[in-house]
Amino acid sequence: MLVLGLNGNFSTAAEELVPGMLEFFFHDSSASLARDGELLAAVEEERYNRIKKTTRFPSAAVRACFEETGLGPEDVDAVAFYFPEDHVDKVLGQLYCQSPAVPLRYSRDLVRDRLRSELGWDLPPEKLHYVPHHLAHAMSSFGHSGFESALTVVFDGRGENASGTVYRIGPGGVESLASYPVHQSLGFWYLFGTQLLGYGFGDEYKVMGLAPYGDPARYRSVFESLCSLGEGGGYELLGNVVTPNAFLPAMLDTGFAPRRKGEEFTRDHKDFAAALQETVERIALHVIRHWAERTGERALCFGGGVAHNSSLNGVILRSGLFDRVFVHPASHDAGAGTGAALAVEHRLTGRLPRVALRRADLGGGLGDERDVVLKLKGWDGFVELVHRAADLEDLVDTSARLLADGAVLGWARGRSEFGPRALGSRSIVADPRPAANQTRINAMVKKRESYRPFAPVVTPDAAAEYFEIPDVEAELGFMSFVVPVRPEHRAGLGAVTHVDGTARVQVVTSTANPAFHRLVERFGELTGTPVLLNTSFNNHAEPIVQTFEDVLTSFLTTELDYLVVGDSVVRRRPDFLGALDDAVIRFRPETRVVGRVRFPVGGGRVEEHEVFLDYAEGPRKTISARAHGLLTRVDGKSAVAELVDGEVDDALRQEVLDLWTDRYFTLGPA
């Protein structure tokens, strides 16, 4: 049976369902194809529309799933959506009440309409099925674990009416053991703490990275006053955790000053992050321990957005409660569409899907090598060829030698990864040994806070030598677990060892990603250290790169030394800025260019110019009058120099480069 899993809302690039709809409504849009429990393709819509955590209907993701598998709508037996129909319609009804000018349309019609208008697919209504949200999360984790039976725990912000659900899944089917209401949401609790640190929705992982810099004891008593553990795996979060911000009154009483975006982190902020992380670990482990002991299950499948907290996962791994642990590489809502597909297969066939997932390169590809070579020629004004490999060993050897010499590489090959982690298909890689590489890459590529850690990738043969990995069967290839770095190797892995001596490790096998495994192995042969620094290939303004054009754009707007794309190694031309003159600017569907004239009370006339991306929380930037004039003439065909009648200077080139870096538009060869 072939099932298409969907999640997201019903807005498109051309039409927002409800004007100004917030980013919470059906975030992490994605599509996936599963056949008889095996995941054939899965990709997030953000990889194509370039909006982080996008909520929009996954049209491009569906298209990519079909293109990569060679399948089409005619092959699909069922379509699965990751929330119940009545719940989705209730949410839509609330939105319509807030926007009475919007026509009333409900989910079943909207799903079918979007498939028809975006893909030309007239889906029969009886083929569309809906799945409870936490069941979708549970099935994605259990169904891809390969386990015969398991305790399956889901924690997230919320589903329909619950923020946590505990299941036992096995040959006897799916048994729901307990649920935890929305006012006990660990996901929301962590988000509210994240907001007090100047971050927003989707930034929780940054707080997890900050936590090891703090002392949890500083605010432990405050957090203990805000929660309590009960019998039977129960707990309470005291105070209002439905309306933000639950922590604020208690924290203000201590003299704590919330951080604003862009401000430096104080000792208070770091200690707060540490106490928040410690408390969430304590509550989650309390629940999981109770149900493990109650059921006697020695296998755990963990799902929902909270399962992306790799520090918590490391605590679970080391708890001694389980012999086997599985965390899905897309435990957030993107993976719930996959779980919905598996749940529908179970519903329609009676068979419980149980196909182990051992690799995450399930997304769209770059095209074949001939396509890559041809496209590189089009970018000849920007990059120059360093080496075209004769075979994989040649490519790996060339790349490993560059890394051993201190270069930082972009590495893009094959199909992209499903989930928020780059695992060797869309990665930035570097030597993990110099501690300076951590701050260097944060500054040169990510333009982000210097405290943010990077992950190591290691071969299976060397993993236990460098890292303290518990004797638990766990899929370590998805970068889901934080483990201690062995003390004798912490100084020697300075760029990937966090301040507390831990690392979010990835163990790459020759079957999961042969080329990436061989790269790490070859680097070890050259240096004696079979470990690399691995981080996602993107800059601060975008999701992980997906297409060839994304790859070249990200490479050219960061300070990476070399790019490996397909079997080619290229570098930026020293004078590439001049190539902007002959490049073509193309607006994204969300790009807006604005000019204003103000007449202040005191007299005079003030002109203002701005560019912004028109979606919830989209960025905006003040621009010069010259840049405004250029952008108002963009037609998607004419080169930059043509748009300004040849009057291009370095100042305008730099402004165009800065706007391109912030992804206000795309730019490329004519």
XYZ file of C-alpha atoms in Angstrom:
670
model
C 0.000 0.000 0.000
C 1.301 3.445 -0.966
C 0.273 6.301 1.331
C 1.056 9.999 1.003
C 1.415 11.759 4.352
C 0.725 15.490 4.568
C 1.053 18.201 7.139
C 0.817 21.973 7.000
C -2.016 24.408 6.452
C -3.748 25.480 3.267
C -2.007 28.726 2.326
C 0.007 28.793 -0.881
C 2.693 31.095 -2.220
C -0.002 32.910 -4.194
C -2.780 32.907 -1.611
C -2.697 33.148 2.173
C -5.727 31.321 3.556
C -6.268 33.915 6.292
C -4.332 37.212 6.186
C -1.691 37.495 8.896
C -2.068 33.888 10.071
C 0.469 33.134 12.788
C 3.351 30.705 12.474
C 1.821 28.339 15.057
C -0.967 27.162 12.763
C 0.180 23.818 11.337
C 3.898 24.496 11.206
C 6.685 22.337 9.706
C 4.799 21.588 6.513
C 5.991 18.429 4.756
C 5.077 15.510 2.537
C 6.165 11.881 2.601
C 5.546 8.693 0.665
C 5.485 5.341 2.454
C 4.939 1.966 0.834
C 4.156 -0.994 3.084
C 5.799 0.817 6.001
C 8.961 1.765 4.138
C 9.636 5.479 3.815
C 10.469 6.141 0.156
C 10.632 9.928 0.203
C 10.082 12.706 2.719
C 10.829 16.399 2.499
C 9.858 19.602 4.261
C 8.248 22.394 2.268
C 10.674 24.916 3.807
C 13.468 23.410 1.717
C 11.703 24.684 -1.404
C 9.907 27.872 -0.393
C 12.886 28.888 1.807
C 10.719 29.958 4.773
C 11.882 28.375 8.025
C 9.252 26.157 9.661
C 6.784 27.129 6.953
C 3.097 26.406 7.468
C 2.125 26.550 3.790
C 0.582 23.634 1.942
C 3.389 21.249 0.910
C 2.895 21.418 -2.855
C 6.599 21.459 -3.730
C 7.292 18.709 -1.201
C 4.634 16.462 -2.743
C 6.070 17.145 -6.179
C 9.578 16.274 -4.952
C 8.363 12.993 -3.447
C 6.883 11.958 -6.772
C 9.927 13.074 -8.770
C 12.397 11.206 -6.572
C 10.430 7.957 -6.570
C 9.133 7.993 -10.135
C 5.626 7.568 -8.752
C 2.561 9.732 -9.285
C -0.916 10.464 -7.938
C -2.315 7.478 -9.810
C -0.145 5.166 -7.673
C -1.365 6.506 -4.311
C -3.837 4.349 -2.393
C -4.516 6.828 0.408
C -3.627 10.317 1.636
C -3.127 10.894 5.361
C -3.376 14.169 7.276
C -1.757 14.560 10.690
C -4.701 15.945 12.736
C -8.339 14.821 13.060
C -10.758 16.417 10.617
C -13.009 17.921 13.291
C -10.021 19.507 15.040
C -8.705 21.082 11.842
C -12.158 22.411 11.009
C -12.519 23.852 14.505
C -9.234 25.728 14.119
C -10.340 26.973 10.711
C -13.646 28.115 12.202
C -11.817 30.147 14.834
C -9.672 31.765 12.143
C -12.731 32.578 10.043
C -14.371 34.263 13.039
C -11.322 36.509 13.337
C -11.397 37.252 9.590
C -15.068 37.455 8.559
C -14.198 38.541 5.009
C -12.571 35.160 4.307
C -14.929 32.625 2.653
C -15.844 29.603 4.771
C -14.040 26.517 3.509
C -13.087 23.425 5.480
C -10.230 20.992 5.483
C -11.449 18.145 3.270
C -12.352 20.529 0.472
C -9.178 22.556 1.012
C -6.823 19.563 0.830
C -8.456 18.376 -2.377
C -8.505 21.886 -3.837
C -4.807 22.431 -3.143
C -3.854 19.093 -4.691
C -5.968 19.945 -7.724
C -4.772 23.529 -8.211
C -1.111 22.938 -7.351
C -0.582 19.447 -8.796
C -3.501 18.769 -11.129
C -4.585 15.868 -8.915
C -8.303 15.245 -8.470
C -8.168 13.208 -5.259
C -11.308 11.139 -4.576
C -12.658 12.261 -1.177
C -12.787 8.712 0.167
C -9.001 8.432 -0.197
C -8.364 11.234 2.314
C -7.912 10.081 5.919
C -7.239 11.953 9.152
C -5.163 10.790 12.119
C -4.961 12.033 15.741
C -1.859 14.163 16.119
C -0.078 12.251 18.870
C -0.855 8.929 17.236
C 0.843 10.291 14.106
C 3.935 11.190 16.139
C 3.897 7.807 17.869
C 3.604 5.863 14.638
C 6.453 7.744 12.974
C 8.741 6.820 15.847
C 7.599 3.256 16.465
C 6.975 2.396 12.823
C 10.539 3.278 11.867
C 12.276 1.836 14.918
C 12.210 -1.757 13.744
C 11.248 -2.822 17.288
C 8.804 -5.660 17.897
C 7.166 -3.727 20.729
C 7.969 -0.567 22.647
C 6.873 2.001 25.139
C 6.176 4.989 22.897
C 6.114 8.461 24.426
C 5.113 11.701 22.701
C 5.760 15.170 24.134
C 5.205 18.374 22.171
C 3.464 21.743 22.413
C 0.034 20.272 21.929
C -2.048 17.933 19.869
C -5.833 18.207 19.917
C -6.327 18.319 23.686
C -3.105 16.825 25.004
C 0.531 17.825 25.216
C 1.841 14.359 26.006
C 0.660 10.818 25.354
C 2.064 7.454 26.393
C 1.427 4.344 24.298
C 2.406 0.712 24.315
C 2.725 -0.501 20.733
C 3.404 -4.049 19.632
C 1.855 -7.191 18.177
C -1.293 -6.494 20.169
C -1.757 -3.149 18.458
C -1.660 0.396 19.789
C -2.667 0.900 23.426
C -2.977 4.410 24.850
C -1.838 4.349 28.482
C -1.943 7.988 29.565
C -2.272 11.524 28.292
C -1.215 14.865 29.721
C -3.392 17.931 29.083
C -2.336 21.104 27.305
C -1.875 23.039 30.549
C 0.925 20.567 31.381
C 2.727 21.107 28.090
C 6.483 20.630 28.329
C 6.783 21.965 24.793
C 5.013 25.220 25.620
C 6.874 25.490 28.914
C 10.204 25.316 27.136
C 8.978 27.792 24.523
C 7.927 30.306 27.164
C 11.355 30.028 28.756
C 12.863 30.474 25.304
C 10.916 33.721 24.892
C 12.314 35.090 28.153
C 15.764 34.676 26.620
C 14.973 36.844 23.600
C 14.265 33.993 21.228
C 11.068 32.848 19.560
C 9.157 29.868 18.293
C 11.555 27.379 16.719
C 14.565 28.617 18.691
C 14.312 26.158 21.573
C 17.432 24.313 20.410
C 19.450 27.484 20.977
C 18.426 27.496 24.640
C 19.439 23.846 24.932
C 22.867 24.859 23.609
C 23.095 27.743 26.080
C 22.124 25.659 29.130
C 25.546 24.030 29.749
C 27.051 27.485 30.291
C 24.851 28.048 33.336
C 24.382 26.732 36.865
C 20.921 25.202 37.334
C 21.176 25.511 41.121
C 20.815 29.290 40.874
C 17.103 29.133 39.969
C 16.333 25.566 40.988
C 14.075 26.619 43.867
C 12.093 28.886 41.542
C 11.484 26.059 39.095
C 10.633 23.677 41.922
C 7.941 26.143 42.983
C 6.493 26.087 39.468
C 6.175 22.325 39.082
C 5.548 19.217 41.137
C 5.931 15.512 40.461
C 3.096 13.196 41.418
C 2.346 9.516 41.692
C 1.670 7.353 38.685
C 3.910 9.369 36.404
C 1.877 12.492 36.997
C 3.112 16.040 37.302
C 1.761 19.561 37.521
C 3.025 22.793 36.053
C 1.840 25.456 38.439
C 0.604 28.809 37.217
C -0.793 29.628 33.829
C 1.097 27.728 31.143
C -1.507 28.217 28.445
C -1.071 31.976 28.100
C 2.560 33.160 28.000
C 4.595 33.737 29.955
C 4.363 31.311 32.864
C 7.800 32.057 34.249
C 7.610 35.810 34.211
C 6.106 36.652 37.636
C 8.262 34.149 39.516
C 11.424 35.157 37.685
C 10.820 38.887 38.100
C 10.551 38.335 41.837
C 14.177 37.150 41.800
C 15.384 40.281 40.027
C 15.781 38.436 36.733
C 15.737 40.716 33.676
C 14.444 39.058 30.492
C 16.799 39.307 27.558
C 15.826 41.218 24.445
C 16.781 39.975 21.016
C 20.326 40.965 20.140
C 21.448 41.673 23.695
C 24.393 39.919 25.304
C 23.719 36.902 27.506
C 24.248 37.559 31.199
C 25.046 35.051 33.903
C 21.352 35.210 34.879
C 20.291 34.180 31.389
C 22.684 31.237 31.283
C 21.617 30.043 34.732
C 17.968 30.349 33.737
C 18.571 28.213 30.625
C 20.352 25.604 32.740
C 17.510 25.432 35.265
C 14.900 25.222 32.503
C 16.722 22.353 30.802
C 17.260 20.510 34.095
C 13.591 20.796 35.018
C 12.294 19.534 31.684
C 14.695 16.592 31.913
C 13.489 15.845 35.455
C 9.794 15.904 34.501
C 10.186 13.911 31.286
C 12.312 11.257 32.961
C 9.786 11.016 35.806
C 7.025 10.206 33.323
C 9.114 7.835 31.230
C 10.527 6.014 34.269
C 7.070 5.362 35.690
C 5.677 3.903 32.485
C 8.790 1.867 31.794
C 8.501 0.275 35.227
C 4.731 -0.100 34.948
C 4.827 -1.861 31.566
C 8.150 -3.645 31.875
C 9.032 -2.486 28.365
C 12.775 -2.245 27.762
C 12.442 -0.466 24.416
C 11.514 3.198 24.050
C 10.349 5.157 21.024
C 10.335 8.889 21.697
C 8.476 11.371 19.500
C 7.076 14.874 19.244
C 8.955 18.154 19.157
C 10.393 17.660 22.647
C 12.203 14.575 21.325
C 14.517 16.918 19.411
C 15.982 17.923 22.773
C 19.124 15.852 22.323
C 20.380 16.652 25.823
C 17.222 15.087 27.267
C 17.659 12.142 24.914
C 21.175 11.649 26.223
C 19.838 11.548 29.781
C 17.308 8.902 28.744
C 20.015 6.899 26.984
C 22.157 6.879 30.137
C 19.258 6.241 32.542
C 19.565 2.450 32.464
C 15.823 2.155 31.855
C 16.056 0.775 28.336
C 17.995 -1.670 26.219
C 16.833 -0.011 22.997
C 15.919 3.605 22.218
C 14.758 5.155 18.950
C 14.234 8.825 18.124
C 12.972 9.689 14.651
C 15.172 12.141 12.681
C 12.061 14.286 12.077
C 10.389 14.068 15.476
C 8.812 17.500 15.051
C 5.592 17.983 13.131
C 7.250 17.362 9.761
C 7.578 13.736 10.820
C 3.974 13.556 11.975
C 2.870 13.473 8.348
C 4.992 10.357 7.938
C 3.416 8.852 11.044
C -0.042 9.667 9.741
C 0.763 7.670 6.603
C 1.829 4.675 8.701
C -1.247 4.987 10.923
C -3.545 4.963 7.891
C -1.799 1.893 6.513
C -2.376 0.182 9.862
C -6.010 1.293 9.858
C -6.723 0.032 6.338
C -4.712 -3.205 6.308
C -4.530 -4.246 9.951
C -0.751 -4.594 9.578
C 1.409 -2.664 12.004
C 4.213 -1.009 9.996
C 7.621 -1.915 11.369
C 10.411 -1.062 8.923
C 13.617 0.228 10.496
C 14.794 3.629 9.261
C 18.576 3.733 9.013
C 19.168 6.645 6.644
C 17.607 10.075 6.306
C 18.538 11.067 2.731
C 14.916 10.950 1.643
C 14.472 14.387 0.078
C 15.080 15.896 -3.325
C 18.345 15.508 -5.215
C 20.650 17.823 -7.140
C 20.167 16.161 -10.515
C 22.660 13.818 -12.139
C 26.337 14.698 -12.509
C 25.860 16.046 -16.025
C 23.272 18.503 -14.703
C 25.645 19.649 -11.963
C 28.523 20.187 -14.402
C 26.308 22.103 -16.813
C 24.918 24.334 -14.079
C 28.397 25.046 -12.724
C 29.373 26.407 -16.128
C 26.539 28.904 -15.822
C 28.049 30.181 -12.568
C 31.533 30.473 -14.073
C 31.725 34.186 -13.292
C 31.301 33.422 -9.588
C 33.236 30.188 -9.004
C 36.203 28.383 -10.509
C 36.774 24.658 -10.751
C 39.489 23.310 -8.460
C 39.042 19.613 -9.171
C 36.626 17.298 -10.928
C 36.936 13.876 -9.369
C 37.425 10.768 -11.455
C 35.674 8.622 -8.867
C 34.491 8.682 -5.265
C 37.888 7.844 -3.789
C 39.450 10.716 -5.723
C 36.767 13.117 -4.468
C 37.106 11.958 -0.874
C 40.899 12.139 -0.911
C 40.913 15.665 -2.359
C 38.302 16.859 0.140
C 39.941 15.210 3.153
C 43.296 16.798 2.307
C 41.687 20.236 2.110
C 40.066 19.642 5.499
C 43.334 18.438 7.018
C 44.950 21.659 5.770
C 42.383 23.721 7.684
C 39.780 24.468 5.009
C 36.048 24.679 5.753
C 33.974 22.935 3.078
C 30.415 22.965 1.912
C 29.436 19.379 1.046
C 26.336 18.763 -1.095
C 25.738 15.392 -2.719
C 22.718 13.250 -3.511
C 19.295 13.525 -1.915
C 18.764 15.883 0.999
C 18.100 14.809 4.572
C 14.631 14.667 6.119
C 14.587 16.550 9.403
C 16.447 19.495 10.931
C 19.908 17.882 10.992
C 22.447 17.830 8.190
C 23.817 14.301 8.144
C 26.210 14.346 5.215
C 24.085 15.299 2.229
C 23.821 19.065 2.830
C 26.623 19.672 5.336
C 29.375 22.100 6.233
C 32.426 20.166 7.406
C 35.692 21.135 9.053
C 38.550 19.873 11.202
C 37.110 19.215 14.706
C 40.431 19.530 16.503
C 41.138 23.290 16.785
C 38.804 24.918 19.316
C 39.045 28.094 17.241
C 37.025 26.431 14.480
C 33.914 26.650 16.649
C 33.932 30.448 16.880
C 35.375 30.768 13.386
C 32.519 28.912 11.711
C 29.868 30.559 13.868
C 31.171 33.914 12.611
C 32.070 33.121 8.996
C 29.079 31.020 8.052
C 26.232 31.208 10.495
C 26.598 34.814 11.725
C 25.245 33.526 15.009
C 26.049 33.501 18.713
C 29.530 32.223 19.453
C 28.344 29.833 22.188
C 26.390 27.642 19.759
C 27.928 24.148 19.589
C 28.762 22.051 16.557
C 28.367 18.314 16.270
C 30.993 15.658 15.579
C 30.521 12.907 13.036
C 32.535 9.756 13.646
C 32.903 6.303 12.116
C 31.405 3.323 13.987
C 34.817 1.778 14.607
C 36.046 4.901 16.409
C 32.874 6.011 18.196
C 33.521 4.253 21.498
C 37.138 5.423 21.537
C 36.163 9.094 21.489
C 32.729 9.147 23.138
C 31.116 7.558 26.191
C 28.265 5.724 24.507
C 26.041 3.600 26.772
C 25.539 -0.054 26.002
C 22.104 0.613 24.533
C 20.870 -0.207 21.043
C 20.163 3.224 19.564
C 20.249 4.758 16.108
C 23.117 7.229 16.499
C 23.184 8.229 12.848
C 20.571 10.970 13.226
C 22.443 13.254 15.646
C 19.714 12.774 18.279
C 21.761 12.146 21.433
C 24.169 14.216 23.502
C 26.848 12.023 25.083
C 30.046 12.750 27.024
C 33.283 13.119 25.099
C 35.922 10.960 26.734
C 38.051 13.215 28.961
C 41.297 12.291 27.217
C 39.879 13.488 23.863
C 38.107 16.697 24.871
C 41.057 18.978 24.213
C 41.761 17.165 20.958
C 38.187 17.716 19.768
C 38.043 21.352 20.759
C 35.639 22.512 18.040
C 32.940 19.926 18.800
C 33.223 19.468 22.573
C 30.705 21.618 24.407
C 31.577 23.556 27.543
C 30.268 20.706 29.741
C 32.381 18.061 27.987
C 29.573 16.641 25.866
C 28.776 16.450 22.161
C 25.730 15.753 19.988
C 27.315 12.854 18.185
C 26.541 11.400 14.767
C 27.840 7.936 13.931
C 27.863 7.563 10.150
C 27.915 4.086 8.616
C 29.017 2.963 5.181
C 25.478 1.810 4.417
C 23.703 5.007 5.514
C 25.968 7.364 3.556
C 28.934 5.684 1.829
C 30.570 8.890 0.563
C 30.318 10.767 3.849
C 31.503 7.740 5.816
C 34.520 7.435 3.536
C 35.269 11.163 3.915
C 35.412 10.847 7.705
C 37.440 7.663 7.414
C 39.925 9.238 4.983
C 40.322 12.302 7.191
C 41.181 9.900 10.004
C 43.783 8.172 7.848
C 45.437 11.519 7.130
C 45.246 12.999 10.636
C 44.804 10.120 13.066
C 41.368 11.490 14.080
C 38.420 9.823 12.296
C 36.059 12.606 13.361
C 34.789 15.698 11.522
C 32.870 18.789 12.547
C 29.476 18.594 10.829
C 26.878 21.353 10.739
C 23.999 22.232 8.468
C 24.688 23.877 5.119
C 22.842 27.193 5.397
C 23.357 30.693 6.689
C 21.380 32.599 9.319
C 18.607 33.673 6.929
C 17.509 30.366 5.430
C 16.655 26.711 5.983
C 19.169 24.032 4.991
C 20.028 24.216 1.296
C 18.095 21.977 -1.056
C 18.645 22.666 -4.761
C 21.827 23.323 -6.729
C 20.941 27.029 -6.779
C 20.523 27.052 -2.988
C 23.922 25.402 -2.616
C 25.728 27.943 -4.808
C 23.894 30.843 -3.185
C 24.798 29.760 0.332
C 28.407 29.092 -0.632
C 28.838 32.505 -2.255
C 27.216 34.416 0.601
C 29.281 32.803 3.344
C 33.028 32.617 3.796
C 33.403 28.901 3.139
C 36.742 28.041 1.568
C 35.609 25.378 -0.895
C 32.438 23.740 -2.116
C 32.005 20.078 -2.981
C 28.894 19.746 -5.128
C 28.351 16.399 -6.773
C 31.805 15.276 -7.918
C 33.221 18.792 -8.365
C 35.304 20.914 -6.011
C 35.043 24.669 -6.611
C 36.061 27.893 -4.900
C 34.853 31.459 -5.040
C 36.559 33.683 -7.593
C 38.491 36.494 -5.870
C 36.678 39.063 -8.016
C 33.244 37.424 -7.891
C 31.602 40.637 -6.665
C 31.988 42.022 -10.174
C 29.936 39.122 -11.526
C 26.898 40.641 -9.837
C 26.737 43.193 -12.664
C 25.739 40.493 -15.153
C 23.542 38.525 -12.753
C 19.744 38.552 -12.758
C 17.728 39.346 -9.637
C 14.509 37.375 -9.272
C 11.996 38.177 -6.567
C 10.614 35.547 -4.265
C 6.789 35.370 -4.111
C 7.041 37.098 -0.718
C 9.392 39.946 -1.727
C 7.984 43.431 -1.247
C 9.748 46.741 -2.028
C 8.362 49.889 -0.417
C 9.072 53.599 -0.692
C 7.552 56.171 1.665
C 7.588 59.920 2.074
C 7.083 61.410 5.542
C 6.478 65.022 6.445
C 7.624 65.466 10.075
C 5.741 67.859 12.348
C 8.749 70.177 12.476
C 8.785 70.502 8.711
C 10.794 68.992 5.907
C 10.420 65.884 3.788
C 11.860 62.439 4.574
C 12.085 59.596 2.054
C 12.264 56.025 3.359
C 12.958 52.838 1.416
C 12.498 49.267 2.594
C 12.452 45.682 1.410
C 10.707 42.901 3.329
C 9.436 39.346 3.022
C 5.685 39.232 3.411
C 4.958 36.345 5.758
C 4.479 35.992 9.517
C 7.657 37.131 11.300
C 9.295 37.798 7.924
C 12.411 40.011 7.953
C 12.575 43.615 6.749
C 15.448 45.958 6.018
C 15.989 49.640 5.254
C 17.716 50.154 1.903
C 19.300 53.039 0.056
C 17.503 55.110 -2.566
C 19.778 53.587 -5.234
C 18.939 50.037 -4.165
C 15.251 50.960 -4.084
C 15.498 52.307 -7.611
C 17.223 49.125 -8.749
C 14.692 46.812 -7.119
C 11.666 48.666 -8.468
C 12.930 47.910 -11.987
C 13.536 44.177 -11.439
C 11.819 42.118 -14.125
C 13.456 38.717 -13.586
C 15.224 38.930 -16.970
C 17.496 41.978 -17.024
C 20.974 41.992 -15.483
C 21.780 44.269 -12.552
C 23.891 46.591 -14.711
C 21.060 46.968 -17.217
C 18.625 47.975 -14.483
C 20.806 50.933 -13.480
C 22.012 51.834 -16.976
C 25.517 50.576 -16.259
C 26.028 52.806 -13.217
C 27.221 50.105 -10.825
C 29.849 50.791 -8.186
C 31.235 48.785 -5.274
C 28.806 50.348 -2.791
C 25.783 49.205 -4.799
C 27.341 45.793 -5.426
C 27.891 45.361 -1.685
C 24.310 46.340 -0.902
C 23.014 43.881 -3.490
C 25.266 41.197 -1.988
C 23.997 41.983 1.528
C 20.360 41.753 0.439
C 21.092 38.508 -1.398
C 22.822 37.183 1.729
C 19.667 37.924 3.720
C 17.628 36.131 1.010
C 15.319 38.996 0.084
C 15.593 37.724 -3.480
C 17.370 35.086 -5.518
C 20.210 35.952 -7.847
C 21.984 33.989 -10.523
C 23.244 33.811 -14.077
C 21.036 35.131 -16.861
